[in-house]
Amino acid sequence: MGNCKWIQRLLELNSDRIKYKRQTKNLFVSEQSQYLQLLPQHATLPNNYDKTNKQLSLYQLLTVNGIEPDVNEKVYVPLIPGYIIYTYYGVYLKISLEWNEVQQMIFYKWIDYGDDWKFITEQKSQSLPDNLNSLRNHLQSVPIKYKEKKRITIINSVKNKASKLESSEDIQAGLPIKAEGWNTSSSVTQALGIQLQEVRNELKNTKKKLHRSLETIQKLNAELCSNLDSESEGTISDENNENSNLSSTNTIQLMVNNLIKNGKLGSTIFVNTDIYLTLILNQPCPICYTAEITNKKPSITVNGLGIKIIIKCLNCKATTEHSNESPEMDFSTSIAAAGLVGGVNREEWRSMLALVGITQQSGKSQYFAKQDKLFDGLKNEAVNSAQKALHKVLDKLIENKQFNLEVSFDCQWSHVREAPAASGEFIYNGFLNENDHKSIIGFHVAEKSRKYQKTDGQVVTINEGNHYGSSSSMEHLILITIIEQISPVLETSEIVLDVCIDGDLNSNKTLGSQKIVHKICADLKHKAKNVRAKIAKNNKWKHLESPIMKYYVQCVYAATARANDPNLPTPTEQDLFKMQTEVVIAHLQNNHDDCWNEDKD
């Protein structure tokens, strides 16, 4: 390579070729007569410097050592297929850029001609989109030539140093300088050369580490200065950064929405406590970006199911707050509401939550206070809905010139709020429309108060309640309250009330004292339920349940028939069989000749 015969030959064969010499004294020849292929993909610059981005195979980012590239003002050099160079690096090489139609990427092709300075006999070649990494690996694997080049480079470097030392002082770097040089063997000279290369390699690696550390320090310093300026001014002056942050936030939210959609998740998921706290403590400081755990001072605040983690950065004194609840979510209130909707009392809820590991829960007072806020609203909505339904029913009765409002009274007991409570309702025995359910036209809830005593003797009221009598009197309180609610409307419409009730003597007495009540009817279905319950209490009557209930049904049919004609005989078994089969079948076939006429008394 000393006389550069290969360069002279390449230039003689093609006058369009040009010789270049780099500062490192490396020589190469560029092929200028080759057709360069501009691609449609060159019209778009890469939008981010991601090595997996195929667009980057068309461009090379121009960087300068020690200078951080401007994100918004990057300089890219286009890589154009058809570009070819010839060079020598221990072996004679031809390097070119080619376009791969299949993968839609630029491939780096290299050919190793070995010692053939005429570039005729090919030793090895390869074409990959690897930015010549395969060529680097190949050159380092060449047994002698690559190493020989390094040896020659070291010798030339030492010769230059020797010529400078001839005119220097007698001592350099603490070592004596002799005009005839040191009298050493060739093996010692070889060892000095190897030691020199080892020191160079170590120095090179150290410089790389220092360079990376310097870049990190400069970046953190710039960010710290920027954040301090932002705090002093009170506003962020860099709109580009603000837009970039907004775009990043939108991208994250879009990814979150896609994950929720793909996973079919709701607004809340269970997460292990260790995992949650570990994720929070691993978050870098949003001001100085330090992630060192030793620079963080965490504290925790717990309120029911709500958890707040406050982390103070000891490096920049910034404070960051993390919460397991969104601003519009209160898990403690949601649990209290779920208890009302699902009919689950607090102790059952506590057991279910503890089973899945949620042991930190709301206290009694807090739990029921949250339920009170919701429960009062639910009761008011139920009463308002019943009032609206009552007016619609009365309008229908008046339109049909009917003046008797037939209702059934139903009362249900509940211990959801850990105190004896009951809700009662008047159910209209008719339909406003064909496809409607039976309307509730009266509603009321009665609750007894509930208190408990703490270990220090303090008495805490869980539930105030609205009933202070016995539990057995709650049903009568509800009945009277509903009648008082609807009486003014019925009196104004001149309509009386026919009530069907399960009918103990106290209930009948209660209804009998109400002037708006016209008729009291027994709830035969409820009576049948009571009969079965009494039979079940004694095993000796269990085998008689079927004949007893059969006899009861006969009495029901007889009472119904004699309501119209007191002289009708008691139905026989054949009459009952016909009623239960033939008449029902005829009714299902839309033949109502034997059905009761509801328009008659």
XYZ file of C-alpha atoms in Angstrom:
601
model
C 0.000 0.000 0.000
C 3.068 2.217 0.449
C 3.129 3.446 -3.166
C -0.690 3.309 -3.389
C -0.605 1.304 -6.613
C -4.247 0.310 -6.096
C -5.326 3.966 -6.048
C -3.387 4.778 -9.226
C -4.875 1.764 -10.993
C -8.465 2.623 -9.995
C -8.068 6.216 -11.159
C -6.473 5.117 -14.470
C -9.323 2.691 -15.194
C -11.978 5.360 -14.603
C -11.192 9.060 -14.630
C -14.543 9.842 -12.924
C -13.307 8.276 -9.696
C -12.064 10.599 -6.938
C -9.470 9.976 -4.234
C -10.133 11.137 -0.645
C -7.822 11.317 2.354
C -9.156 11.568 5.912
C -7.408 13.240 8.854
C -6.539 9.769 10.116
C -4.548 9.351 6.860
C -6.924 6.674 5.648
C -7.353 6.694 1.870
C -10.375 5.674 -0.185
C -11.612 6.080 -3.745
C -15.216 7.040 -4.518
C -17.051 5.740 -7.591
C -18.675 8.743 -9.296
C -19.881 7.160 -12.523
C -22.316 4.813 -10.738
C -26.003 5.721 -10.954
C -27.337 6.963 -7.590
C -30.898 5.862 -6.769
C -33.108 8.398 -4.953
C -36.117 6.708 -3.343
C -39.679 7.939 -2.598
C -38.978 7.081 1.043
C -36.339 9.833 1.143
C -39.162 12.407 1.084
C -39.890 11.811 4.797
C -37.386 12.378 7.585
C -37.386 10.094 10.640
C -39.533 11.544 13.448
C -37.577 9.840 16.232
C -34.145 8.310 16.622
C -35.228 4.733 17.211
C -32.888 2.065 15.868
C -35.861 -0.166 15.060
C -37.315 2.524 12.798
C -36.893 1.453 9.149
C -36.877 5.101 8.103
C -33.485 5.460 9.800
C -31.925 3.043 7.285
C -32.321 5.852 4.721
C -30.620 8.531 6.833
C -27.608 8.888 9.107
C -27.965 11.247 12.069
C -25.093 13.747 12.071
C -23.610 14.128 15.562
C -20.647 15.987 17.029
C -18.768 14.593 20.012
C -19.456 16.559 23.198
C -22.509 18.360 21.801
C -26.048 17.237 22.634
C -28.110 17.242 19.397
C -31.119 19.571 19.333
C -34.292 17.467 19.326
C -36.065 19.867 16.979
C -33.083 20.645 14.741
C -31.500 17.275 13.925
C -29.278 17.033 10.860
C -29.648 13.848 8.810
C -27.392 12.772 5.931
C -29.231 10.759 3.252
C -27.883 7.282 2.442
C -28.327 6.778 -1.307
C -28.211 3.348 -2.981
C -25.500 3.155 -5.664
C -22.802 4.823 -3.545
C -19.472 2.853 -3.850
C -15.994 3.271 -2.356
C -12.698 1.317 -2.517
C -10.273 1.288 0.421
C -7.530 -0.644 2.183
C -7.714 -1.724 5.843
C -5.338 -4.646 6.138
C -7.185 -6.102 3.157
C -8.543 -4.503 -0.010
C -12.246 -3.704 0.317
C -15.111 -2.551 -1.870
C -18.105 -1.111 0.035
C -21.457 -0.135 -1.506
C -25.059 0.767 -0.571
C -27.888 -1.292 -2.114
C -31.707 -1.088 -1.889
C -33.522 -4.272 -0.823
C -37.018 -4.341 -2.334
C -38.250 -7.158 -0.108
C -37.424 -5.595 3.255
C -37.667 -2.011 1.996
C -34.334 -1.121 3.605
C -30.808 -0.121 2.590
C -28.265 -2.967 2.787
C -24.507 -2.467 3.327
C -22.552 -4.691 0.923
C -18.826 -5.296 1.308
C -16.359 -7.443 -0.671
C -12.999 -8.615 0.715
C -10.347 -8.997 -2.029
C -7.565 -10.028 0.380
C -4.115 -9.089 -1.058
C -5.474 -8.475 -4.574
C -4.820 -4.756 -5.026
C -6.393 -4.985 -8.479
C -9.812 -5.760 -6.911
C -10.405 -8.846 -9.082
C -10.290 -11.997 -6.913
C -13.062 -11.969 -4.310
C -12.293 -13.650 -0.959
C -15.536 -13.010 0.934
C -18.646 -10.808 0.660
C -21.803 -10.013 2.624
C -24.881 -7.759 2.317
C -26.856 -6.878 5.483
C -28.755 -3.876 6.950
C -26.321 -3.776 9.892
C -24.391 -0.519 9.392
C -21.236 -2.547 8.516
C -21.109 -4.386 11.867
C -20.482 -7.623 9.980
C -17.451 -6.011 8.281
C -16.022 -4.902 11.630
C -16.354 -8.433 12.985
C -14.761 -9.838 9.827
C -11.726 -7.541 9.973
C -11.093 -8.375 13.628
C -11.221 -12.083 12.802
C -8.547 -11.822 10.075
C -5.638 -13.695 11.715
C -2.612 -11.609 10.691
C -3.439 -8.733 8.367
C -5.598 -6.699 10.763
C -3.142 -7.244 13.602
C -0.199 -6.487 11.312
C -1.769 -3.176 10.402
C -2.078 -2.306 14.071
C 1.605 -3.247 14.605
C 2.703 -1.029 11.735
C 0.577 1.820 13.096
C 2.243 1.536 16.525
C 5.753 1.420 14.998
C 5.079 4.500 12.864
C 3.715 6.311 15.907
C 6.804 5.386 17.957
C 9.152 6.484 15.138
C 7.548 9.913 15.129
C 7.982 10.083 18.895
C 11.662 8.998 18.618
C 12.483 11.777 16.162
C 11.031 14.337 18.576
C 13.000 12.956 21.538
C 16.358 13.390 19.751
C 16.174 17.152 20.247
C 14.568 17.116 23.697
C 15.939 17.234 27.242
C 17.855 14.409 28.897
C 14.863 13.345 30.978
C 11.291 12.897 29.777
C 8.429 11.646 31.966
C 10.961 10.688 34.629
C 12.992 8.488 32.254
C 16.509 9.125 30.796
C 16.872 10.004 27.117
C 19.924 8.611 25.221
C 21.001 9.578 21.731
C 21.707 5.951 20.752
C 18.465 4.813 22.372
C 17.992 2.115 24.951
C 20.016 -1.006 24.389
C 17.302 -3.668 24.512
C 16.448 -6.868 22.728
C 13.711 -7.166 20.118
C 11.550 -9.168 22.553
C 11.671 -6.305 25.062
C 10.735 -3.857 22.310
C 7.837 -6.128 21.425
C 6.702 -6.210 25.064
C 6.858 -2.418 25.239
C 4.694 -2.204 22.125
C 2.082 -4.553 23.613
C 2.112 -2.660 26.894
C 1.670 0.595 24.973
C -1.365 -0.818 23.167
C -2.880 -2.070 26.430
C -2.495 1.386 27.968
C -4.056 2.924 24.868
C -7.028 0.570 25.033
C -7.549 1.297 28.713
C -7.276 5.031 28.060
C -9.792 4.755 25.224
C -12.328 2.953 27.415
C -11.817 5.473 30.223
C -12.395 8.376 27.843
C -15.640 6.780 26.653
C -16.878 6.391 30.229
C -15.916 9.967 31.083
C -17.631 11.214 27.945
C -20.875 9.428 28.816
C -20.683 10.693 32.409
C -20.089 14.242 31.195
C -23.103 14.043 28.886
C -25.289 12.812 31.774
C -24.061 15.596 34.075
C -24.663 18.250 31.421
C -28.165 16.916 30.743
C -29.143 16.833 34.433
C -27.650 20.279 35.006
C -29.597 21.729 32.070
C -32.845 20.165 33.298
C -32.243 21.419 36.847
C -31.582 24.960 35.625
C -34.678 24.826 33.439
C -36.854 23.669 36.349
C -35.456 26.339 38.673
C -36.142 29.022 36.067
C -39.682 27.723 35.659
C -40.301 27.896 39.419
C -38.988 31.465 39.712
C -41.018 32.732 36.754
C -44.157 30.796 37.705
C -44.773 29.772 34.088
C -43.176 27.535 31.509
C -41.760 29.654 28.733
C -40.812 26.844 26.400
C -44.020 26.102 24.448
C -42.318 23.382 22.445
C -41.585 21.381 25.591
C -45.131 21.966 26.792
C -46.556 20.704 23.509
C -44.180 17.753 23.634
C -45.307 16.866 27.165
C -48.951 17.224 26.126
C -48.369 14.958 23.145
C -46.627 12.406 25.376
C -49.533 12.504 27.852
C -52.054 11.987 25.055
C -50.034 9.057 23.722
C -49.902 7.418 27.153
C -53.648 7.917 27.654
C -54.324 6.391 24.237
C -52.224 3.351 25.126
C -54.002 3.058 28.492
C -57.406 3.181 26.792
C -56.354 0.471 24.331
C -55.123 -1.789 27.147
C -58.385 -1.291 29.063
C -60.377 -2.087 25.932
C -58.314 -5.155 24.999
C -58.366 -6.478 28.562
C -62.064 -5.622 29.000
C -61.185 -3.895 32.271
C -63.347 -1.598 34.345
C -62.356 1.598 36.126
C -60.716 -0.292 39.022
C -58.483 -3.363 39.386
C -56.994 -5.205 42.374
C -53.246 -4.751 42.892
C -50.877 -6.295 45.431
C -49.748 -3.840 48.136
C -46.026 -4.656 47.739
C -46.204 -4.228 43.966
C -48.102 -0.916 44.247
C -45.712 0.618 46.790
C -42.642 -0.668 44.917
C -43.842 0.921 41.671
C -44.372 4.253 43.444
C -40.982 4.241 45.182
C -39.254 3.438 41.871
C -40.722 6.536 40.200
C -38.034 9.189 39.506
C -38.391 12.661 40.956
C -40.350 14.790 38.415
C -38.061 17.776 39.097
C -34.482 16.491 39.277
C -35.181 13.001 37.835
C -33.205 11.232 40.519
C -34.258 7.624 41.049
C -31.975 6.834 43.995
C -34.070 5.425 46.840
C -31.674 6.954 49.394
C -32.730 10.419 48.175
C -36.431 9.782 48.928
C -38.334 10.287 52.181
C -41.786 8.652 51.916
C -44.813 9.032 54.212
C -48.285 7.489 54.058
C -51.818 8.668 54.909
C -54.718 6.203 55.052
C -58.409 7.150 55.118
C -60.676 4.133 54.819
C -59.759 2.522 51.517
C -58.018 5.665 50.244
C -54.204 5.695 50.376
C -51.912 8.663 49.739
C -48.130 8.303 49.457
C -46.160 11.549 49.811
C -42.517 11.381 48.694
C -40.093 14.195 49.496
C -36.952 14.369 47.347
C -33.928 15.068 49.543
C -31.979 16.185 46.478
C -34.183 19.053 45.217
C -36.696 19.262 48.135
C -39.649 18.642 45.783
C -42.771 16.854 47.103
C -44.778 14.364 45.029
C -48.161 12.885 45.985
C -49.479 9.527 44.747
C -52.978 8.165 45.414
C -54.786 4.923 44.657
C -57.989 6.890 43.964
C -58.779 9.216 41.082
C -60.198 12.666 42.009
C -63.758 11.542 41.220
C -63.486 8.164 43.009
C -64.000 7.343 46.703
C -63.611 3.604 47.303
C -65.025 3.788 50.841
C -68.224 5.418 49.574
C -68.449 2.885 46.739
C -68.186 -0.027 49.189
C -70.906 1.486 51.396
C -73.135 1.983 48.349
C -72.486 -1.571 47.147
C -73.613 -2.844 50.548
C -76.966 -1.119 50.085
C -77.442 -2.275 46.499
C -76.373 -5.876 47.118
C -78.144 -6.302 50.442
C -74.883 -7.082 52.280
C -74.300 -5.863 55.828
C -71.025 -4.409 57.037
C -69.712 -7.553 58.768
C -70.279 -9.624 55.625
C -68.508 -6.966 53.563
C -65.576 -6.901 56.014
C -65.188 -10.666 55.780
C -65.291 -10.714 51.968
C -62.771 -7.873 51.629
C -60.460 -9.386 54.255
C -60.523 -12.678 52.365
C -58.896 -10.980 49.332
C -56.342 -9.221 51.554
C -58.016 -5.817 52.094
C -57.718 -5.484 55.874
C -57.573 -1.675 56.104
C -61.254 -0.663 55.882
C -63.650 2.070 56.991
C -64.726 2.244 60.638
C -68.329 1.749 61.707
C -69.215 5.429 62.021
C -67.547 6.288 58.713
C -69.209 3.365 56.902
C -72.733 4.173 58.067
C -72.270 7.921 57.650
C -71.485 7.328 53.986
C -74.493 5.017 53.698
C -76.735 7.672 55.276
C -75.879 10.154 52.536
C -76.870 7.611 49.901
C -79.755 5.966 51.759
C -81.666 9.195 52.369
C -81.483 9.978 48.659
C -82.683 6.489 47.723
C -85.644 6.723 50.123
C -86.644 10.136 48.774
C -86.441 8.873 45.182
C -88.590 5.839 46.071
C -91.248 8.018 47.755
C -91.313 10.451 44.805
C -91.607 7.576 42.318
C -94.516 6.110 44.316
C -96.286 9.493 44.354
C -96.015 9.792 40.568
C -97.335 6.252 40.093
C -100.265 6.990 42.466
C -101.404 9.975 40.391
C -101.250 7.918 37.187
C -103.326 5.124 38.767
C -105.943 7.590 40.049
C -106.197 9.205 36.608
C -106.869 5.778 35.107
C -109.535 4.919 37.718
C -111.328 8.235 37.248
C -111.214 7.808 33.476
C -112.820 4.338 33.823
C -115.315 5.677 36.416
C -113.959 3.383 39.123
C -113.775 4.638 42.695
C -112.117 1.741 44.534
C -108.326 1.551 44.619
C -107.265 -2.061 45.236
C -103.792 -2.469 46.723
C -101.702 -5.132 48.439
C -99.520 -4.301 51.416
C -96.098 -5.930 51.536
C -93.474 -5.526 54.240
C -89.870 -6.750 54.081
C -87.296 -6.923 56.855
C -83.618 -6.111 56.413
C -80.453 -6.120 58.532
C -78.189 -4.581 55.896
C -77.533 -1.541 58.105
C -76.999 -3.687 61.229
C -80.204 -2.441 62.875
C -83.745 -3.875 62.658
C -85.209 -2.168 59.613
C -88.270 -2.757 57.479
C -89.606 -1.290 54.254
C -93.280 -1.405 53.330
C -95.134 -0.639 50.118
C -98.621 -0.444 48.645
C -98.768 -2.377 45.342
C -101.536 -1.535 42.874
C -103.534 -4.667 41.966
C -103.693 -3.773 38.311
C -101.607 -2.594 35.388
C -101.260 0.893 33.974
C -100.296 -0.620 30.620
C -100.387 -4.160 29.261
C -96.633 -4.719 29.445
C -96.046 -2.868 32.727
C -95.274 -4.399 36.088
C -97.521 -3.706 39.036
C -96.873 -0.173 40.265
C -95.799 0.770 43.789
C -97.969 3.715 44.868
C -96.815 4.041 48.494
C -93.452 3.487 50.199
C -91.904 3.975 53.638
C -88.872 2.726 55.588
C -88.713 2.303 59.363
C -85.396 1.875 61.191
C -84.520 1.432 64.809
C -81.544 3.333 66.196
C -78.253 1.492 66.799
C -75.494 2.473 69.206
C -72.316 0.882 70.544
C -69.943 1.675 73.381
C -66.186 2.050 72.953
C -63.654 0.675 75.415
C -63.238 4.162 76.905
C -66.955 4.309 77.678
C -67.879 6.693 74.850
C -71.220 5.892 73.209
C -71.226 6.169 69.418
C -74.450 6.271 67.407
C -74.220 4.183 64.257
C -77.730 4.892 63.029
C -80.207 7.461 64.350
C -83.280 5.613 63.055
C -86.882 6.869 62.905
C -88.649 4.276 65.085
C -88.246 3.943 68.833
C -90.881 1.282 69.608
C -90.696 -2.490 69.507
C -89.780 -4.404 66.363
C -93.280 -5.934 66.183
C -94.834 -2.458 65.937
C -92.669 -1.380 62.970
C -95.028 -2.966 60.412
C -98.011 -1.057 61.819
C -95.997 2.190 61.802
C -95.196 1.697 58.112
C -98.836 0.876 57.302
C -100.170 3.996 59.038
C -97.460 6.231 57.508
C -98.224 5.109 53.935
C -101.981 5.609 54.465
C -101.272 9.110 55.810
C -99.154 9.815 52.705
C -101.844 8.847 50.179
C -105.030 9.827 52.071
C -105.080 13.516 51.026
C -104.796 12.573 47.341
C -107.504 9.875 47.612
C -109.886 12.209 49.439
C -109.412 14.874 46.784
C -110.170 12.307 44.041
C -113.091 10.816 46.075
C -111.616 7.329 45.857
C -111.614 4.761 48.678
C -109.024 2.116 49.462
C -109.404 -1.667 49.359
C -106.415 -3.245 51.104
C -105.205 -6.847 50.863
C -103.059 -7.666 53.890
C -101.602 -10.736 55.592
C -104.009 -9.788 58.314
C -103.268 -10.224 61.986
C -105.801 -8.684 64.379
C -103.633 -5.637 65.116
C -103.278 -4.865 61.405
C -107.023 -5.157 60.880
C -107.606 -2.892 63.860
C -105.120 -0.371 62.458
C -106.833 -0.305 59.062
C -110.314 -0.229 60.565
C -109.594 3.111 62.214
C -108.724 4.744 58.868
C -111.726 6.441 57.235
C -110.223 6.156 53.758
C -110.210 2.314 53.986
C -113.315 0.750 52.396
C -112.504 -2.973 52.481
C -109.910 -5.228 54.151
C -109.056 -8.459 52.316
C -106.960 -11.377 53.528
C -103.767 -12.242 51.695
C -104.501 -15.923 51.013
C -101.060 -16.540 49.514
C -99.442 -15.277 52.693
C -101.853 -17.424 54.722
C -100.808 -20.504 52.742
C -97.183 -19.683 53.467
C -97.938 -19.477 57.190
C -99.796 -22.830 57.082
C -96.807 -24.539 55.445
C -94.432 -22.950 57.988
C -96.464 -24.248 60.926
C -96.604 -27.753 59.429
C -92.823 -27.722 58.958
C -92.246 -26.980 62.641
C -93.591 -30.412 63.679
C -92.316 -33.542 61.946
C -95.367 -35.598 62.906
C -97.531 -33.414 60.631
C -95.028 -33.407 57.740
C -96.647 -36.374 55.960
C -100.036 -34.603 56.189
C -98.846 -31.438 54.400
C -100.331 -32.470 51.033
C -103.916 -33.238 52.240
C -103.919 -30.198 54.547
C -102.906 -27.846 51.733
C -105.404 -29.530 49.401
C -108.151 -28.888 51.940
C -106.950 -25.273 52.280
C -107.192 -24.765 48.511
C -110.747 -26.107 48.553
C -111.672 -23.594 51.223
C -110.102 -20.769 49.197
C -112.102 -21.674 46.095
C -115.291 -22.050 48.183
C -114.798 -18.657 49.802
C -114.181 -17.089 46.395
C -117.288 -18.677 44.878
C -119.557 -17.772 47.800
C -118.487 -14.136 47.592
C -120.935 -13.875 44.681
C -123.523 -16.475 45.844
C -123.694 -17.518 49.520
C -125.845 -20.542 48.625
C -123.188 -22.198 46.428
C -122.067 -25.595 47.771
C -118.480 -26.358 48.617
C -116.574 -27.416 45.448
C -115.944 -31.141 45.143
C -112.644 -32.699 44.133
C -113.978 -33.045 40.586
C -114.821 -29.330 40.539
C -111.349 -28.454 41.778
C -109.720 -30.741 39.190
C -111.738 -29.114 36.413
C -110.856 -25.652 37.731
C -107.147 -26.494 37.897
C -106.949 -28.129 34.457
C -109.794 -27.592 31.988
C -110.543 -23.973 32.952
C -106.846 -23.036 32.967
C -106.305 -24.679 29.562
C -109.326 -22.834 28.167
C -107.979 -19.592 29.601
C -104.621 -20.139 27.883
C -106.557 -20.681 24.626
C -108.174 -17.263 25.118
C -111.550 -18.769 26.152
C -112.668 -16.893 29.260
C -116.244 -18.153 29.626
C -115.470 -19.832 32.956
C -113.113 -17.125 34.229
C -114.084 -14.723 37.000
C -115.387 -11.378 35.825
C -113.208 -8.726 37.439
C -115.764 -5.998 36.673
C -118.205 -7.579 39.132
C -117.975 -7.569 42.936
